[in-house]
Amino acid sequence: MEKFTRLTGVAAPLFRANIDTDAIIPSREMKKVSKEGLGEGMFADWRYSDVAARVENPDFVLNRPGFRQAPILLAGPNFGCGSSREHAVWALQDYGIRCVIAPSFGAIFQGNCVRNGILPLVLPEPSVAALARVERPQALTIDLAAQSVRVPDGTELPFTIAPADKEMLLEGLDAIGVTLKRLPVIQDFEGGYRARNPWLFF
């Protein structure tokens, strides 16, 4: 998993409430046997005026000049609600989204983001709405270690994140990787347990 430390990039505004995982990637777009290529189906019903022919909708933000391939998404409350499909996160990741900024997230989606190297960054709704109102592309700088978002005028917006989630993202580790950091402790426990209970290990 790629580490997330510091990111500077254009933020694309998609400030709608309750964008669910079926909107992020409709079920018909989940035809691939790997994570690669899922980005093409991300927001398919909104990105394309003709989904089958992949004709782009020029009004959709990620099809507008300056916002294509934006690595940051500005979303409304409860982003990623609905089903638990991890494909939604894989699609965002494959497209190139590294951070979603929203007032709140669906709980399962939020956990899936962290486990796949995407930062689900929570800011107050008025702050996200103000960022999303800017019509021209603007680059934000996100510093995970410092837990701050810097906007072009120099203003810094602090954010909070669970320490375990921060550790996983900064070090580029999934849940198994974090566990393996404690391998010596695990092995010591296993050795001691075996010594104390030999009848369990015939």
Short mmCIF file of C-alpha atoms in Angstrom, two decimals:
data_model
loop_
_atom_site.label_atom_id
_atom_site.label_comp_id
_atom_site.label_asym_id
_atom_site.label_seq_id
_atom_site.Cartn_x
_atom_site.Cartn_y
_atom_site.Cartn_z
CA MET A 1 0.00 0.00 0.00
CA GLU A 2 1.32 3.45 -0.93
CA LYS A 3 2.18 5.69 2.01
CA PHE A 4 0.16 8.85 2.54
CA THR A 5 2.27 11.61 4.07
CA ARG A 6 1.74 14.88 2.22
CA LEU A 7 -0.41 15.61 -0.81
CA THR A 8 -0.75 18.76 -2.91
CA GLY A 9 -3.32 18.67 -5.66
CA VAL A 10 -6.50 20.07 -7.17
CA ALA A 11 -9.68 19.49 -5.18
CA ALA A 12 -12.75 18.64 -7.26
CA PRO A 13 -16.07 19.77 -5.72
CA LEU A 14 -18.81 17.13 -5.60
CA PHE A 15 -20.67 18.58 -2.65
CA ARG A 16 -23.76 16.39 -2.45
CA ALA A 17 -25.08 14.67 0.65
CA ASN A 18 -25.49 10.91 0.95
CA ILE A 19 -23.48 9.83 -2.10
CA ASP A 20 -23.69 6.08 -1.72
CA THR A 21 -21.36 3.33 -2.90
CA ASP A 22 -23.70 2.42 -5.77
CA ALA A 23 -23.29 5.96 -7.11
CA ILE A 24 -19.52 5.77 -6.67
CA ILE A 25 -19.46 2.55 -8.70
CA PRO A 26 -22.72 1.04 -9.99
CA SER A 27 -22.96 -2.72 -9.62
CA ARG A 28 -22.93 -3.28 -13.39
CA GLU A 29 -19.44 -1.74 -13.48
CA MET A 30 -18.00 -4.39 -11.15
CA LYS A 31 -17.10 -6.88 -13.85
CA LYS A 32 -13.34 -7.05 -13.42
CA VAL A 33 -11.50 -9.73 -11.48
CA SER A 34 -8.90 -7.28 -10.15
CA LYS A 35 -8.86 -3.77 -8.73
CA GLU A 36 -7.25 -2.38 -11.87
CA GLY A 37 -9.54 -0.69 -14.36
CA LEU A 38 -12.36 0.02 -11.92
CA GLY A 39 -11.69 3.75 -12.19
CA GLU A 40 -13.34 3.78 -15.59
CA GLY A 41 -16.66 2.92 -13.95
CA MET A 42 -16.34 5.41 -11.09
CA PHE A 43 -19.42 7.69 -10.98
CA ALA A 44 -20.40 6.14 -14.34
CA ASP A 45 -24.01 7.34 -14.22
CA TRP A 46 -22.82 10.93 -13.69
CA ARG A 47 -19.61 10.96 -15.73
CA TYR A 48 -21.15 9.67 -18.94
CA SER A 49 -24.17 10.95 -20.87
CA ASP A 50 -24.12 7.60 -22.68
CA VAL A 51 -22.75 4.99 -20.28
CA ALA A 52 -22.53 2.15 -22.78
CA ALA A 53 -20.59 4.24 -25.30
CA ARG A 54 -18.62 6.06 -22.58
CA VAL A 55 -19.64 9.47 -23.92
CA GLU A 56 -18.59 12.04 -21.33
CA ASN A 57 -21.05 14.36 -19.66
CA PRO A 58 -19.36 17.78 -19.94
CA ASP A 59 -21.22 19.09 -16.89
CA PHE A 60 -19.74 16.52 -14.50
CA VAL A 61 -16.95 18.08 -12.46
CA LEU A 62 -14.26 15.47 -13.21
CA ASN A 63 -14.81 16.03 -16.94
CA ARG A 64 -14.20 19.77 -16.72
CA PRO A 65 -10.86 21.31 -17.67
CA GLY A 66 -8.65 21.70 -14.62
CA PHE A 67 -10.48 19.08 -12.58
CA ARG A 68 -9.60 15.97 -14.60
CA GLN A 69 -7.51 13.54 -12.58
CA ALA A 70 -7.91 15.66 -9.42
CA PRO A 71 -6.45 13.64 -6.53
CA ILE A 72 -8.74 15.25 -3.94
CA LEU A 73 -12.53 15.10 -3.83
CA LEU A 74 -14.71 17.52 -1.84
CA ALA A 75 -17.92 15.74 -0.89
CA GLY A 76 -21.03 16.29 1.19
CA PRO A 77 -22.13 14.65 4.44
CA ASN A 78 -22.36 10.86 4.74
CA PHE A 79 -20.16 10.15 1.72
CA GLY A 80 -19.82 6.43 0.97
CA CYS A 81 -23.03 5.36 2.70
CA GLY A 82 -25.07 2.38 1.54
CA SER A 83 -23.65 -1.04 0.82
CA SER A 84 -20.26 -2.12 2.13
CA ARG A 85 -18.78 -2.79 -1.33
CA GLU A 86 -15.04 -2.20 -1.22
CA HIS A 87 -15.10 -1.75 -5.00
CA ALA A 88 -16.16 1.86 -4.38
CA VAL A 89 -12.83 2.58 -2.71
CA TRP A 90 -10.92 0.56 -5.32
CA ALA A 91 -12.57 2.61 -8.09
CA LEU A 92 -11.59 5.90 -6.45
CA GLN A 93 -8.06 4.63 -5.94
CA ASP A 94 -7.73 3.37 -9.52
CA TYR A 95 -8.91 6.74 -10.84
CA GLY A 96 -6.25 8.50 -8.74
CA ILE A 97 -8.20 9.86 -5.79
CA ARG A 98 -5.93 9.91 -2.72
CA CYS A 99 -8.12 11.92 -0.36
CA VAL A 100 -11.83 12.58 0.10
CA ILE A 101 -12.74 15.57 2.27
CA ALA A 102 -16.27 15.47 3.69
CA PRO A 103 -18.17 16.39 6.86
CA SER A 104 -18.83 12.69 7.53
CA PHE A 105 -18.51 9.25 5.96
CA GLY A 106 -20.27 5.93 5.93
CA ALA A 107 -18.46 3.96 8.65
CA ILE A 108 -17.55 0.89 6.58
CA PHE A 109 -16.49 3.02 3.61
CA GLN A 110 -14.28 5.13 5.88
CA GLY A 111 -12.50 2.02 7.18
CA ASN A 112 -12.08 0.67 3.66
CA CYS A 113 -10.46 3.95 2.60
CA VAL A 114 -7.82 3.74 5.31
CA ARG A 115 -7.08 0.09 4.49
CA ASN A 116 -6.51 1.00 0.85
CA GLY A 117 -4.38 4.12 1.25
CA ILE A 118 -7.05 6.80 0.77
CA LEU A 119 -7.37 9.47 3.45
CA PRO A 120 -11.01 10.05 4.51
CA LEU A 121 -10.56 13.54 5.91
CA VAL A 122 -13.31 15.03 8.07
CA LEU A 123 -13.80 18.80 8.22
CA PRO A 124 -16.82 20.77 9.47
CA GLU A 125 -19.55 21.09 6.86
CA PRO A 126 -19.21 24.91 6.52
CA SER A 127 -15.49 24.51 5.77
CA VAL A 128 -16.04 21.85 3.11
CA ALA A 129 -18.89 23.86 1.59
CA ALA A 130 -16.68 26.96 1.39
CA LEU A 131 -13.92 25.01 -0.35
CA ALA A 132 -16.44 23.50 -2.77
CA ARG A 133 -17.88 26.90 -3.72
CA VAL A 134 -14.63 27.95 -5.41
CA GLU A 135 -15.38 27.68 -9.13
CA ARG A 136 -11.82 27.67 -10.44
CA PRO A 137 -9.48 24.73 -9.75
CA GLN A 138 -7.46 25.30 -6.60
CA ALA A 139 -4.76 23.16 -5.09
CA LEU A 140 -4.89 22.13 -1.45
CA THR A 141 -1.96 20.79 0.56
CA ILE A 142 -2.77 18.04 3.02
CA ASP A 143 -0.17 17.23 5.66
CA LEU A 144 -1.20 14.08 7.47
CA ALA A 145 1.60 14.19 10.05
CA ALA A 146 0.63 17.76 11.04
CA GLN A 147 -3.10 17.00 10.53
CA SER A 148 -3.72 20.17 8.56
CA VAL A 149 -5.16 21.29 5.23
CA ARG A 150 -3.61 24.40 3.68
CA VAL A 151 -5.63 26.43 1.19
CA PRO A 152 -4.08 28.78 -1.40
CA ASP A 153 -4.49 31.90 0.76
CA GLY A 154 -2.34 30.27 3.44
CA THR A 155 -5.16 29.40 5.82
CA GLU A 156 -4.65 26.10 7.62
CA LEU A 157 -7.58 23.94 8.61
CA PRO A 158 -6.81 21.37 11.32
CA PHE A 159 -8.41 17.94 11.29
CA THR A 160 -8.48 14.95 13.60
CA ILE A 161 -7.94 11.30 12.77
CA ALA A 162 -7.81 8.13 14.84
CA PRO A 163 -4.18 7.35 15.79
CA ALA A 164 -4.41 3.81 14.38
CA ASP A 165 -5.72 5.10 11.04
CA LYS A 166 -2.99 7.73 10.92
CA GLU A 167 -0.34 5.09 11.57
CA MET A 168 -1.62 2.85 8.79
CA LEU A 169 -1.69 5.66 6.24
CA LEU A 170 1.65 7.23 7.15
CA GLU A 171 3.43 3.89 7.05
CA GLY A 172 1.53 2.46 4.10
CA LEU A 173 0.41 -0.58 6.05
CA ASP A 174 -2.81 -2.52 5.93
CA ALA A 175 -4.23 -4.21 9.04
CA ILE A 176 -2.02 -7.29 8.53
CA GLY A 177 1.07 -5.11 8.14
CA VAL A 178 0.32 -3.28 11.38
CA THR A 179 -0.11 -6.62 13.16
CA LEU A 180 3.19 -7.95 11.79
CA LYS A 181 5.01 -4.96 13.33
CA ARG A 182 4.30 -6.71 16.62
CA LEU A 183 5.53 -10.10 15.43
CA PRO A 184 8.19 -10.54 18.17
CA VAL A 185 5.55 -9.99 20.88
CA ILE A 186 3.20 -12.43 19.14
CA GLN A 187 5.94 -15.04 18.85
CA ASP A 188 6.91 -14.62 22.51
CA PHE A 189 3.29 -15.15 23.53
CA GLU A 190 2.95 -18.21 21.30
CA GLY A 191 6.16 -19.73 22.67
CA GLY A 192 5.13 -19.14 26.28
CA TYR A 193 1.62 -20.44 25.69
CA ARG A 194 2.98 -23.62 24.11
CA ALA A 195 5.40 -24.12 27.02
CA ARG A 196 2.65 -23.66 29.61
CA ASN A 197 0.13 -25.86 27.79
CA PRO A 198 2.11 -28.61 26.06
CA TRP A 199 -0.87 -31.03 26.07
CA LEU A 200 -2.60 -28.78 23.51
CA PHE A 201 0.16 -29.33 20.92
CA PHE A 202 0.50 -33.06 20.18
#
